[in-house]
mmCIF file of C-alpha atoms in Angstrom:
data_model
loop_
_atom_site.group_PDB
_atom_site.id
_atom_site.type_symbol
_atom_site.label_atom_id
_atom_site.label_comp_id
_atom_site.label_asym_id
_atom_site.label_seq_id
_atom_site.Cartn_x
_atom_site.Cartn_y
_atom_site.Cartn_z
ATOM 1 C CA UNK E 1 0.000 0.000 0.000
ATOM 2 C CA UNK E 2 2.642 2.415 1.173
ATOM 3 C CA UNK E 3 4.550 1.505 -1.908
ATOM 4 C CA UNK E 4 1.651 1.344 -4.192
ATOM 5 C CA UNK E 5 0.809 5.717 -2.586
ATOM 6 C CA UNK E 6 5.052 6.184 -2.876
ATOM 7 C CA UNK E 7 4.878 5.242 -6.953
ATOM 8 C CA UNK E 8 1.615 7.036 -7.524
ATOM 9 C CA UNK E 9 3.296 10.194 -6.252
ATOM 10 C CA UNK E 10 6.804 9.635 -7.483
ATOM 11 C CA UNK E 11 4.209 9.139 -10.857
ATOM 12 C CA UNK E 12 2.816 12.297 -10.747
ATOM 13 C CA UNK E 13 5.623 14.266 -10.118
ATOM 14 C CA UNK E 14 6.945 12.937 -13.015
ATOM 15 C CA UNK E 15 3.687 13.733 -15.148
ATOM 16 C CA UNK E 16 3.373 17.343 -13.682
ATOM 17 C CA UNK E 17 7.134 18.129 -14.852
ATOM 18 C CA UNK E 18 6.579 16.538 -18.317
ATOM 19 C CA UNK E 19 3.870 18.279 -18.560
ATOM 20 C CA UNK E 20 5.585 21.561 -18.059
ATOM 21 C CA UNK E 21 8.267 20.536 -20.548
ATOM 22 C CA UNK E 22 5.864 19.372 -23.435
ATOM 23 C CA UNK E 23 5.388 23.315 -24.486
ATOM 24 C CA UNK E 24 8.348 22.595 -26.320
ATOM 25 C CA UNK E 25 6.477 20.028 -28.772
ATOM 26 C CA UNK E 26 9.695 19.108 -31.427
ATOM 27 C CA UNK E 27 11.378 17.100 -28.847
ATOM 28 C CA UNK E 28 10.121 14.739 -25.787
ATOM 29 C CA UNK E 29 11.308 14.940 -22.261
ATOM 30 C CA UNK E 30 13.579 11.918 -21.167
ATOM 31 C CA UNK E 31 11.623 11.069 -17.841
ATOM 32 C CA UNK E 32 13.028 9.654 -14.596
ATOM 33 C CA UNK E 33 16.221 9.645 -12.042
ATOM 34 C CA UNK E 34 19.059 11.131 -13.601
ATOM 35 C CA UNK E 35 22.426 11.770 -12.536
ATOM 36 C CA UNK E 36 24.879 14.422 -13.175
ATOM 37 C CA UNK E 37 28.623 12.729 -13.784
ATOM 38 C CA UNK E 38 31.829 14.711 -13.762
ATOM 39 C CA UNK E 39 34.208 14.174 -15.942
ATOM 40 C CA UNK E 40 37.796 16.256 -16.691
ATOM 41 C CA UNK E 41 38.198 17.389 -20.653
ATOM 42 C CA UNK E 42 41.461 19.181 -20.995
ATOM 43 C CA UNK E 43 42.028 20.296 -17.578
ATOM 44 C CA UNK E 44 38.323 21.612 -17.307
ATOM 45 C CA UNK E 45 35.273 19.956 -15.815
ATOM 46 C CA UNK E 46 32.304 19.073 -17.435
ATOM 47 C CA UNK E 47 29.294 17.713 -15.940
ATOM 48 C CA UNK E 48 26.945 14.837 -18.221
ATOM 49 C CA UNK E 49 23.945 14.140 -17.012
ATOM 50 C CA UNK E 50 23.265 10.367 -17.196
ATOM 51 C CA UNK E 51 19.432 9.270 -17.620
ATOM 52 C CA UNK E 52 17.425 6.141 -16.323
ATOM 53 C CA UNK E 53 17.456 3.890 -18.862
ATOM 54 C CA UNK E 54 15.657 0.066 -18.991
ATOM 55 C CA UNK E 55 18.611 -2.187 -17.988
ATOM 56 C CA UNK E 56 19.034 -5.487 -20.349
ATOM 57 C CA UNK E 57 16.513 -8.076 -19.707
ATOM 58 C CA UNK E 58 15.338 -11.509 -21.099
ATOM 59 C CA UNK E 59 12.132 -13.050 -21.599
ATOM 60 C CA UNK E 60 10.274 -15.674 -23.368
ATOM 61 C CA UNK E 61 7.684 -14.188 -26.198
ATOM 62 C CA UNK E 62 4.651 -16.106 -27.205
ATOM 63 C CA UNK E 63 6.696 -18.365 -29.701
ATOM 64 C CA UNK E 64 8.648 -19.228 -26.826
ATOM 65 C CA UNK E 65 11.145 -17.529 -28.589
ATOM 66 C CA UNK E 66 13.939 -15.248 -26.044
ATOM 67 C CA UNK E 67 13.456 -11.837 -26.246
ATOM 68 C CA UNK E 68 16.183 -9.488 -24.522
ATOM 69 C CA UNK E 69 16.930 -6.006 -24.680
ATOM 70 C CA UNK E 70 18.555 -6.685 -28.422
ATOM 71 C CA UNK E 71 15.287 -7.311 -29.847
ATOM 72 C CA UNK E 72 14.107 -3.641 -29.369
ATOM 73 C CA UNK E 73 17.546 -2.321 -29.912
ATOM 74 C CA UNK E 74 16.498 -0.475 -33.465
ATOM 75 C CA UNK E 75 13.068 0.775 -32.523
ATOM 76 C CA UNK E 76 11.277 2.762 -30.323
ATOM 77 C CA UNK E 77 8.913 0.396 -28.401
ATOM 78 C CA UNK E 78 5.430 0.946 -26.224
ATOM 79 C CA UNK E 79 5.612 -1.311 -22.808
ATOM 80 C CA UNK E 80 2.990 -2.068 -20.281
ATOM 81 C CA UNK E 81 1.948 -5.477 -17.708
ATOM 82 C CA UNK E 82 -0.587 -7.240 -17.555
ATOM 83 C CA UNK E 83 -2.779 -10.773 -17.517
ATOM 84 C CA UNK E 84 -4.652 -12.681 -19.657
ATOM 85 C CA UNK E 85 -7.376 -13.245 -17.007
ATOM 86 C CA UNK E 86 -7.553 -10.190 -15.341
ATOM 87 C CA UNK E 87 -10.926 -8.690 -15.422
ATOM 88 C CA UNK E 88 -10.908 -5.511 -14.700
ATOM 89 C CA UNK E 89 -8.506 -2.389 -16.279
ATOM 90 C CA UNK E 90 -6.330 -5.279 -19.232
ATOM 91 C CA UNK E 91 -9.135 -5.703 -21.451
ATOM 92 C CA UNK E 92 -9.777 -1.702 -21.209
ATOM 93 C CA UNK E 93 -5.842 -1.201 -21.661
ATOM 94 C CA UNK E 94 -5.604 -3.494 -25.040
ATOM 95 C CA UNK E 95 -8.835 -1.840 -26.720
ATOM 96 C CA UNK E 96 -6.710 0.551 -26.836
ATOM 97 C CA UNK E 97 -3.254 -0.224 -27.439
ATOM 98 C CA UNK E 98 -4.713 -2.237 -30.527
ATOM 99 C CA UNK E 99 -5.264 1.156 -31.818
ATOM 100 C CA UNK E 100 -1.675 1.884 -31.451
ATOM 101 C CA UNK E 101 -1.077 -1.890 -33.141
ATOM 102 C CA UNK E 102 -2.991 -0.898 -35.769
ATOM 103 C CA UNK E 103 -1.553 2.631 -36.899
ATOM 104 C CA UNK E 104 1.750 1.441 -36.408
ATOM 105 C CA UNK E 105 1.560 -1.991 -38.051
ATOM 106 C CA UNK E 106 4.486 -3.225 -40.310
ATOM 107 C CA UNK E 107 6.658 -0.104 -38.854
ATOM 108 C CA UNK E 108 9.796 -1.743 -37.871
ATOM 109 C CA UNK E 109 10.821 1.524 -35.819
ATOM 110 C CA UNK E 110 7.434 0.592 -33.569
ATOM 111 C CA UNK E 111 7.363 -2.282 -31.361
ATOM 112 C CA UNK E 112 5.115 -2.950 -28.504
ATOM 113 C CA UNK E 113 5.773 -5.020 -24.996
ATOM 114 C CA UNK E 114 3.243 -6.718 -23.124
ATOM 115 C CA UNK E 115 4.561 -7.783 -19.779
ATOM 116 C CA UNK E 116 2.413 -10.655 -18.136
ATOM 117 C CA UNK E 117 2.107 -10.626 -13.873
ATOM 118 C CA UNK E 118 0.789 -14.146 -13.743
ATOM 119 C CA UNK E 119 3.806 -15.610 -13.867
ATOM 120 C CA UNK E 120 2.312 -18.891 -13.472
ATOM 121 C CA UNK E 121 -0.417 -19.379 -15.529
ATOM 122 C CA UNK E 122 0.342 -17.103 -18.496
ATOM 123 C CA UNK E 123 2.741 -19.495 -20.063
ATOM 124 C CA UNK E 124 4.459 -18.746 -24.064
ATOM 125 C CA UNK E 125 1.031 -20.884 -25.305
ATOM 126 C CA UNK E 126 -1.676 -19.347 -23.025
ATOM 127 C CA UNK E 127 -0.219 -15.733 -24.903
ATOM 128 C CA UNK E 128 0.050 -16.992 -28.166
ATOM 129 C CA UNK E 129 -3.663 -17.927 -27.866
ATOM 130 C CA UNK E 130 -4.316 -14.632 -26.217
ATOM 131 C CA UNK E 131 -2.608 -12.401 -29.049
ATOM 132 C CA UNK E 132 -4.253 -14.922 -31.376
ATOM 133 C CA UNK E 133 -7.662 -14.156 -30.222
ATOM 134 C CA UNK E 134 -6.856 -10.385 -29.929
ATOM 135 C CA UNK E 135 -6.411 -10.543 -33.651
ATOM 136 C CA UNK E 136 -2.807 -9.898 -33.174
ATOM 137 C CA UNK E 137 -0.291 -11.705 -35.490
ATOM 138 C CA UNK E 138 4.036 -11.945 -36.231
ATOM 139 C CA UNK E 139 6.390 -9.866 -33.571
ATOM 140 C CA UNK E 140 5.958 -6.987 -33.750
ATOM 141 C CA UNK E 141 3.586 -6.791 -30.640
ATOM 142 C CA UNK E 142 5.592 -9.161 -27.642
ATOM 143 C CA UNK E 143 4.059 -10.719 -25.207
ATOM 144 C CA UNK E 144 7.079 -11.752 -22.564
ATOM 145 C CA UNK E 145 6.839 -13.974 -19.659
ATOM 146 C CA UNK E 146 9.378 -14.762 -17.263
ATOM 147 C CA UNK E 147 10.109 -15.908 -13.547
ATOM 148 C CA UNK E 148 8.732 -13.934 -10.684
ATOM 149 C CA UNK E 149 12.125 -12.425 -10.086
ATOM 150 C CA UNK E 150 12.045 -10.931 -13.692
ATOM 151 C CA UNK E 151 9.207 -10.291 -14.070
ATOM 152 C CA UNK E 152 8.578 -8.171 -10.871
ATOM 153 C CA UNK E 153 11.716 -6.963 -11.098
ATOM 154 C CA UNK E 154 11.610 -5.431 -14.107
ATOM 155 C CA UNK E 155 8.307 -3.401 -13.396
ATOM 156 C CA UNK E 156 10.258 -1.018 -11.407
ATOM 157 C CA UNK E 157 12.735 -0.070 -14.333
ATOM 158 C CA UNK E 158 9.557 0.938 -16.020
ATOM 159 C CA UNK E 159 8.319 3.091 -13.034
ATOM 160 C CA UNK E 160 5.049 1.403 -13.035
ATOM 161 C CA UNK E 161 3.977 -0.522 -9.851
ATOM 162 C CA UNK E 162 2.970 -4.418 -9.783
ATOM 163 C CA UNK E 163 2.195 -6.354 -6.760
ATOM 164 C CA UNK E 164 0.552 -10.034 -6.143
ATOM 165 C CA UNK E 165 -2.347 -9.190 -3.923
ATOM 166 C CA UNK E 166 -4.914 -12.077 -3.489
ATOM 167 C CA UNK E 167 -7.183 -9.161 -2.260
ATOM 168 C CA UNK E 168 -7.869 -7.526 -5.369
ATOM 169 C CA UNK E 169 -9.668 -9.062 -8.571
ATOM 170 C CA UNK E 170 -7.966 -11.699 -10.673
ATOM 171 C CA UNK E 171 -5.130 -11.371 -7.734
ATOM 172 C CA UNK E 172 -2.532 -9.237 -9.181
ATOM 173 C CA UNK E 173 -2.581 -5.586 -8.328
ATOM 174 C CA UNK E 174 -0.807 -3.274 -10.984
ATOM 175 C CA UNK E 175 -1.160 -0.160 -12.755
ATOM 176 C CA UNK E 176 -2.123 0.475 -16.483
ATOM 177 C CA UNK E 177 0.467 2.533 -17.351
ATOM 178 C CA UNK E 178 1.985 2.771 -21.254
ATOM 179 C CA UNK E 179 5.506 3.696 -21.096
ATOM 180 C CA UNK E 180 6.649 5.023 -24.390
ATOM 181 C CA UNK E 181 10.546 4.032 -24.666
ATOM 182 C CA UNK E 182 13.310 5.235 -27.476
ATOM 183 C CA UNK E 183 16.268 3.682 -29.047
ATOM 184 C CA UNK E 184 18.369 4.152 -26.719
ATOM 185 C CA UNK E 185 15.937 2.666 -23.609
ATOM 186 C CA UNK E 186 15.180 5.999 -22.387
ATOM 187 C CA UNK E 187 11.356 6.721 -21.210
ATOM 188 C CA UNK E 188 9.996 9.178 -22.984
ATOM 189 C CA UNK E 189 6.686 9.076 -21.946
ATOM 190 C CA UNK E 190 3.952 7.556 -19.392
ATOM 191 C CA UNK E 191 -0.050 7.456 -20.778
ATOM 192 C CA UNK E 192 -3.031 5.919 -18.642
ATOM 193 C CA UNK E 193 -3.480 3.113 -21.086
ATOM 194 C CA UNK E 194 -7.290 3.211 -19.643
ATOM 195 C CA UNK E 195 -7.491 6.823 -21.231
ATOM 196 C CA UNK E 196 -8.636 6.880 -24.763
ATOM 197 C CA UNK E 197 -7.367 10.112 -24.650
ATOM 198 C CA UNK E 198 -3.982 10.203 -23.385
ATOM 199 C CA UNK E 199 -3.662 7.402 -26.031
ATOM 200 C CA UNK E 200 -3.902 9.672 -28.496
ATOM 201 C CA UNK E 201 -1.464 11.683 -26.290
ATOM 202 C CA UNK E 202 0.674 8.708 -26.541
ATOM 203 C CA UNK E 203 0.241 8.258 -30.226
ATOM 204 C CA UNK E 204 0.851 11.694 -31.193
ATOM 205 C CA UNK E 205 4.054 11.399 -28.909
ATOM 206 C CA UNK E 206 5.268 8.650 -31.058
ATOM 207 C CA UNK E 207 5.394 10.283 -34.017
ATOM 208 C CA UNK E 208 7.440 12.762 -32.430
ATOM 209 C CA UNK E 209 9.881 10.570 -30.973
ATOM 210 C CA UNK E 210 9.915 8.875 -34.340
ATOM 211 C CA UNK E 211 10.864 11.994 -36.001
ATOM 212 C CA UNK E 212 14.183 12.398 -34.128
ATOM 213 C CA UNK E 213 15.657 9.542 -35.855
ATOM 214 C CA UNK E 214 14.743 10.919 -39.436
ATOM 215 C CA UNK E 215 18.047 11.367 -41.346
ATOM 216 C CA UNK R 1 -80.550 13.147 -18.288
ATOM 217 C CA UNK R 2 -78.018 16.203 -18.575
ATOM 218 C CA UNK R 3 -76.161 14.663 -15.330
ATOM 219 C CA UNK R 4 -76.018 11.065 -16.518
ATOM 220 C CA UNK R 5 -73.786 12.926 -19.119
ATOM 221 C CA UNK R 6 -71.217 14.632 -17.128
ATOM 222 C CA UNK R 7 -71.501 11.511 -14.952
ATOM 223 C CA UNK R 8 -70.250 9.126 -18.155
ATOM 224 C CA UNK R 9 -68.131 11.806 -19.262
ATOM 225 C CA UNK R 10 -66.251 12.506 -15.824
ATOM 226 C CA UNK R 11 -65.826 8.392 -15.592
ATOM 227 C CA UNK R 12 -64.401 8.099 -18.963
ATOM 228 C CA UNK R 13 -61.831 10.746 -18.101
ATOM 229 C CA UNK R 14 -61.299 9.508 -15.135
ATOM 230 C CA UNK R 15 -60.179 6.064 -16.255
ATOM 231 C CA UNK R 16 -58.189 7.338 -18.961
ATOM 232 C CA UNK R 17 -56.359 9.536 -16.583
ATOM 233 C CA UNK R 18 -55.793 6.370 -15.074
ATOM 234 C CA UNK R 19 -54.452 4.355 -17.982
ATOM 235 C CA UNK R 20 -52.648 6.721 -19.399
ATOM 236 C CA UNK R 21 -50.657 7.095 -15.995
ATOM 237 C CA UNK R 22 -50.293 3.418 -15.918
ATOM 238 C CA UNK R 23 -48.621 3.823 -19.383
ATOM 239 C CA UNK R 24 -46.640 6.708 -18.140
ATOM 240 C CA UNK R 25 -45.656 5.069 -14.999
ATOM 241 C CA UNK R 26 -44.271 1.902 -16.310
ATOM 242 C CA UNK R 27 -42.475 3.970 -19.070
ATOM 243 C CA UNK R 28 -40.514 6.065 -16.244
ATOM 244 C CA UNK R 29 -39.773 3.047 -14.432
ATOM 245 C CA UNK R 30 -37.910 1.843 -18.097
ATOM 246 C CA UNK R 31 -36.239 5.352 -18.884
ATOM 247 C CA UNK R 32 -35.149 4.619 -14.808
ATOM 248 C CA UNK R 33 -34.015 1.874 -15.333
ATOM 249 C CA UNK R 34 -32.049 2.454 -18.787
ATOM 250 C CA UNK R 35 -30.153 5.052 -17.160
ATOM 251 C CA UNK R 36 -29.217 3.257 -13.935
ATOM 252 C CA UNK R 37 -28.160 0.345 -16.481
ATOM 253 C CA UNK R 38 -26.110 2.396 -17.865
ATOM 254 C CA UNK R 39 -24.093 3.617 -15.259
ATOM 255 C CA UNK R 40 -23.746 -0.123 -13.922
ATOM 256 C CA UNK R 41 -22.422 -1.207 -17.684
ATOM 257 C CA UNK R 42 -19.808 1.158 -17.581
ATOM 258 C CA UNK R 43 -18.912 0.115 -14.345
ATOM 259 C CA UNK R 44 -18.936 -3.627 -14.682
ATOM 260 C CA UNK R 45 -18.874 -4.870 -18.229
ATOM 261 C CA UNK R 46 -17.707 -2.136 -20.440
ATOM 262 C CA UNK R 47 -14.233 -2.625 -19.806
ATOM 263 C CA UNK R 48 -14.664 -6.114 -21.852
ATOM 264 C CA UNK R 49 -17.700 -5.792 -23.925
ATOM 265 C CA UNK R 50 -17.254 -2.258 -25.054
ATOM 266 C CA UNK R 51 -18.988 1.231 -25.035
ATOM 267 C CA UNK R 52 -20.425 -0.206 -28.299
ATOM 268 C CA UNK R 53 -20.882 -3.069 -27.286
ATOM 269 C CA UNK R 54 -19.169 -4.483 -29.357
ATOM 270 C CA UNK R 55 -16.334 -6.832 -27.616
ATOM 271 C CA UNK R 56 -12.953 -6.957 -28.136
ATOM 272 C CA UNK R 57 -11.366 -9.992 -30.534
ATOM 273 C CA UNK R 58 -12.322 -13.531 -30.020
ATOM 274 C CA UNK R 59 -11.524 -12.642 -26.514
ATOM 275 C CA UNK R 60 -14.721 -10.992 -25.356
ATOM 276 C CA UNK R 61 -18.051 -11.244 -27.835
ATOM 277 C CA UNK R 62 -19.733 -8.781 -28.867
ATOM 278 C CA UNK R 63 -23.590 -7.794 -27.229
ATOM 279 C CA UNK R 64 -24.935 -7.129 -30.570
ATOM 280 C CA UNK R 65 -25.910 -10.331 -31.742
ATOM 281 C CA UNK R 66 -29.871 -9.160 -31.382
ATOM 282 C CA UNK R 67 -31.176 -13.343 -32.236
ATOM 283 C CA UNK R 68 -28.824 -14.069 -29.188
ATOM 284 C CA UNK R 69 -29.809 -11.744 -26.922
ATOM 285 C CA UNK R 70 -33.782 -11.747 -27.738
ATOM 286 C CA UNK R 71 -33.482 -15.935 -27.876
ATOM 287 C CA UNK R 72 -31.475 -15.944 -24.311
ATOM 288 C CA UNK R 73 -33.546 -12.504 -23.003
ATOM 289 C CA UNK R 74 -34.348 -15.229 -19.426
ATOM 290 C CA UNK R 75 -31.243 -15.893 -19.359
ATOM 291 C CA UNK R 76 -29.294 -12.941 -18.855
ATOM 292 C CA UNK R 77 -29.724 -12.770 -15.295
ATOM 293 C CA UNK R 78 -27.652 -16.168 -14.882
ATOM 294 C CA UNK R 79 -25.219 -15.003 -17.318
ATOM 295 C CA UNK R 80 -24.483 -12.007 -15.259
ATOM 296 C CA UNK R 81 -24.774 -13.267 -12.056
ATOM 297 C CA UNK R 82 -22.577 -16.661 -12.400
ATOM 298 C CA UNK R 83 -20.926 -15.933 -15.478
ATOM 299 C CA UNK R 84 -20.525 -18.198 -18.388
ATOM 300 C CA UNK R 85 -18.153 -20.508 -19.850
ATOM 301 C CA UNK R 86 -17.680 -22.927 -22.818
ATOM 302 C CA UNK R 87 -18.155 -22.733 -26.491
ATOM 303 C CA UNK R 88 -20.480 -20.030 -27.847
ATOM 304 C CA UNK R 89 -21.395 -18.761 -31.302
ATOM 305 C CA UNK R 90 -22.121 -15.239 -31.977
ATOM 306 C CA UNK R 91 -22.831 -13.339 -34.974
ATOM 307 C CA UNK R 92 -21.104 -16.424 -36.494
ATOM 308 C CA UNK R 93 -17.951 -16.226 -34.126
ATOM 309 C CA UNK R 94 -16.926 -19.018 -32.361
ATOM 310 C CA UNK R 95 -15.508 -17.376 -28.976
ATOM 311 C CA UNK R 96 -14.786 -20.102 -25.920
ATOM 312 C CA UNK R 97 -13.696 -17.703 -22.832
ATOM 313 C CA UNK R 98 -14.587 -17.244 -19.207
ATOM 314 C CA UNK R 99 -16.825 -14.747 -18.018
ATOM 315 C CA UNK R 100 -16.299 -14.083 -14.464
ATOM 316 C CA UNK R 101 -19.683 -14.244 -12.387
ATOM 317 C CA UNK R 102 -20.743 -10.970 -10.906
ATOM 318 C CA UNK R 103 -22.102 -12.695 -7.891
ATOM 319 C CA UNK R 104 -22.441 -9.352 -6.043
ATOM 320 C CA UNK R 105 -24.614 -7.701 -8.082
ATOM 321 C CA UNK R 106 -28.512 -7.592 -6.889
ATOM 322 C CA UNK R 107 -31.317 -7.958 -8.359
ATOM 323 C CA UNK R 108 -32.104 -4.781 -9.286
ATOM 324 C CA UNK R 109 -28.723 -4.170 -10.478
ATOM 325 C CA UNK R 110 -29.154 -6.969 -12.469
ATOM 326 C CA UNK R 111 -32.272 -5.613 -13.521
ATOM 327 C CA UNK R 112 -31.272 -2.220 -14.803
ATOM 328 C CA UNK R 113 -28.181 -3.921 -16.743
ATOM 329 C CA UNK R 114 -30.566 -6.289 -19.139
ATOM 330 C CA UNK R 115 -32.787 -2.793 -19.606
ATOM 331 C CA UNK R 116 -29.796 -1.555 -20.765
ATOM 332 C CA UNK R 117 -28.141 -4.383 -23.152
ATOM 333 C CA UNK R 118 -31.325 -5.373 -23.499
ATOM 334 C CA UNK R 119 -32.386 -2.103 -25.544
ATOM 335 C CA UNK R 120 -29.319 -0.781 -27.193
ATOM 336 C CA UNK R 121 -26.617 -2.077 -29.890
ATOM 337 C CA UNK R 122 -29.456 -3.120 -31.830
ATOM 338 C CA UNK R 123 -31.152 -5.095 -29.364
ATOM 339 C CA UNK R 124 -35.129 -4.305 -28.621
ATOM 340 C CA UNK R 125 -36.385 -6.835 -25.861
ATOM 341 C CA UNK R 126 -38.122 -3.887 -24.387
ATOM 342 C CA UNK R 127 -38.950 -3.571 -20.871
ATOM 343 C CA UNK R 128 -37.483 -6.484 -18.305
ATOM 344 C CA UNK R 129 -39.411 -6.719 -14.712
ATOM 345 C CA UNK R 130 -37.225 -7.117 -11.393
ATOM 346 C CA UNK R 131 -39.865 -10.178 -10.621
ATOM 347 C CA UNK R 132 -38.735 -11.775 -14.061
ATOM 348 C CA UNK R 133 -35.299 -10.991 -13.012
ATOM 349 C CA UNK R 134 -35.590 -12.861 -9.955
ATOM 350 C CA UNK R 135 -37.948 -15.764 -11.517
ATOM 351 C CA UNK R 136 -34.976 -15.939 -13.700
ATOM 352 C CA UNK R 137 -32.376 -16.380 -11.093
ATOM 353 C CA UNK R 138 -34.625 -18.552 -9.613
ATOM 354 C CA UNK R 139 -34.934 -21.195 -12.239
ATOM 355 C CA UNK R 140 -31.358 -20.702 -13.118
ATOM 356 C CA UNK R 141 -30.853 -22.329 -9.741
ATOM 357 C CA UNK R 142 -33.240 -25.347 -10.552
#
């Protein structure tokens, strides 16, 4: 609970300062803990500031295939969590990031990554057969599963919050975050995936961030 | 003579008034419970059937099959309250999912959601009683 309240606010003070930055449309804000490193170039002292970015990772897709860090190392990629029998906010959250699958379809600068929380159940088949019936087909749209460890531990990296909680419905507690991340495995952006409209946020964000690779 | 007239005449608008209320009654009771079925939609079944109602994939049909919905109209009260599982064909689809049971709903929850499906995407089953609702969930149980 106290940890669910600390990444809500840690959330929103990340929203509220993106939000200020966004009047400057051409380029996104990179979003979360950065740190300023000191370095000497020719006897004077500059200061870098290093961002958060998604440390490597590897999971198994729906073709039981392993997916790492590598696989999204040439696009920009969308990446939230979820189950395939959660009944509440998932169903709501893939309405709408099908919209995303569709506009971006056959772009191999867009990728999207669904991370499943039932790390039990959810097994490669059980999300082949969910992207199946989701009308979802080829890579471009992963669904990863992985141990406990991975899976939960990962979540964090991502800034959104997960938690096995036998009190809630379907007995995973998590938020329905979309975390829009570049290239380089920077976050660029966070979108209430239940929010038709900051999907359209997110979408229009995406062509943005797309537009700072253009040669 | 002349009084036997306004007599008749008073007692035919008097029963009309009466009628017509009836009518009026029963059709605020629907509109009531429309908009109540609504609300409770959004709450606990949009999220997989849709604002359309229209589903999402083969994971969650659609609620505009209007021969499904008419031919199962008695049945929609067990649906919702202890869900549904198992092969199922609408509008030609073949879906096969779980639909969690919404045990806690009441009756006349229950009752405003099938005035609500019941009488939108295309569906026209008109008005739905809470004592067919609860005949419903009683033979459901047989």
């Amino acid at each position: 609970m106290m940890r669910n309240l600390l990444f809500t606010i840690a959330f929103i003070s990340i929203l509220a300062l993106s939000a200020c930055q966004s009047t400057n449309t051409d380029k996104l804000p990179i979003l979360g803990s950065r740190e300023p490193v000191t370095t000497e170039v020719n006897g004077e002292t500059v200061t870098d500031t290093v961002y958060h970015s998604i440390p490597d990772f590897e999971f198994l897709n729906q073709d039981s295939l392993p997916i790492t860090g590598k696989t999204f190392e040439n696009s920009i990629y969308v990446a939230d969590f979820f189950f395939t029998s959660c009944p509440s906010i998932c169903p709501i959250m893939h309405r709408n990031l099908l919209e995303v699958y569709k506009k971006y379809k056959d772009n191999p600068e867009v990728m999207l990554l669904s991370h499943s929380i039932d790390t039990k159940y959810d097994t490669p088949s059980v999300l082949k057969s969910y992207a199946e019936k989701l009308g979802i087909s080829g890579n471009q749209w992963q669904f990863a599963s992985g141990t406990r460890e991975t899976i939960y531990g990962i979540s964090p990296e991502y800034m959104v919050f997960t938690e096995e909680n036998d009190q809630v419905a379907g007995g995973f507690e998590h938020q329905g975050w979309f975390i829009l991340v570049d290239k380089d495995k920077h976050i660029r952006g966070a979108y209430n995936g239940t929010d038709e409209k900051e999907v359209a946020k997110l979408m229009k964000d995406m062509d943005i961030l797309l537009s700072e690779y253009e040669k | 003579m002349r009084n036997n007239w306004i007599y008749s005449i008073v007692g035919i608008f008097t029963i009309s008034i009466f009628i017509l209320s009836c009518q009026s009654n029963e059709e605020i009771e629907y509109a009531h419970y429309y908009v109540n079925g609504k609300t409770a939609y959004e709450t606990h079944c949009q999220n997989c059937h849709g604002a359309k109602g229209e589903g999402l994939g083969l994971l969650y049909p659609p609620l505009t099959d209007t021969a499904f919905i008419a031919k199962n109209k008695n049945n929609l009260a067990s649906i919702i309250k202890y869900g549904m599982s198992g092969e199922l064909i609408i509008n030609g689809q073949s879906y096969n999912g779980e639909m969690p049971a919404e045990t806690h709903l009441s009756p006349i929850e229950i009752t405003y959601i099938i005035n609500y499906i019941g009488n939108s995407f295309g569906n026209k089953i008109g008005h739905y009683t809470q004592e067919q609702v609860q005949q419903d969930l009683i033979n459901a149980r047989n």
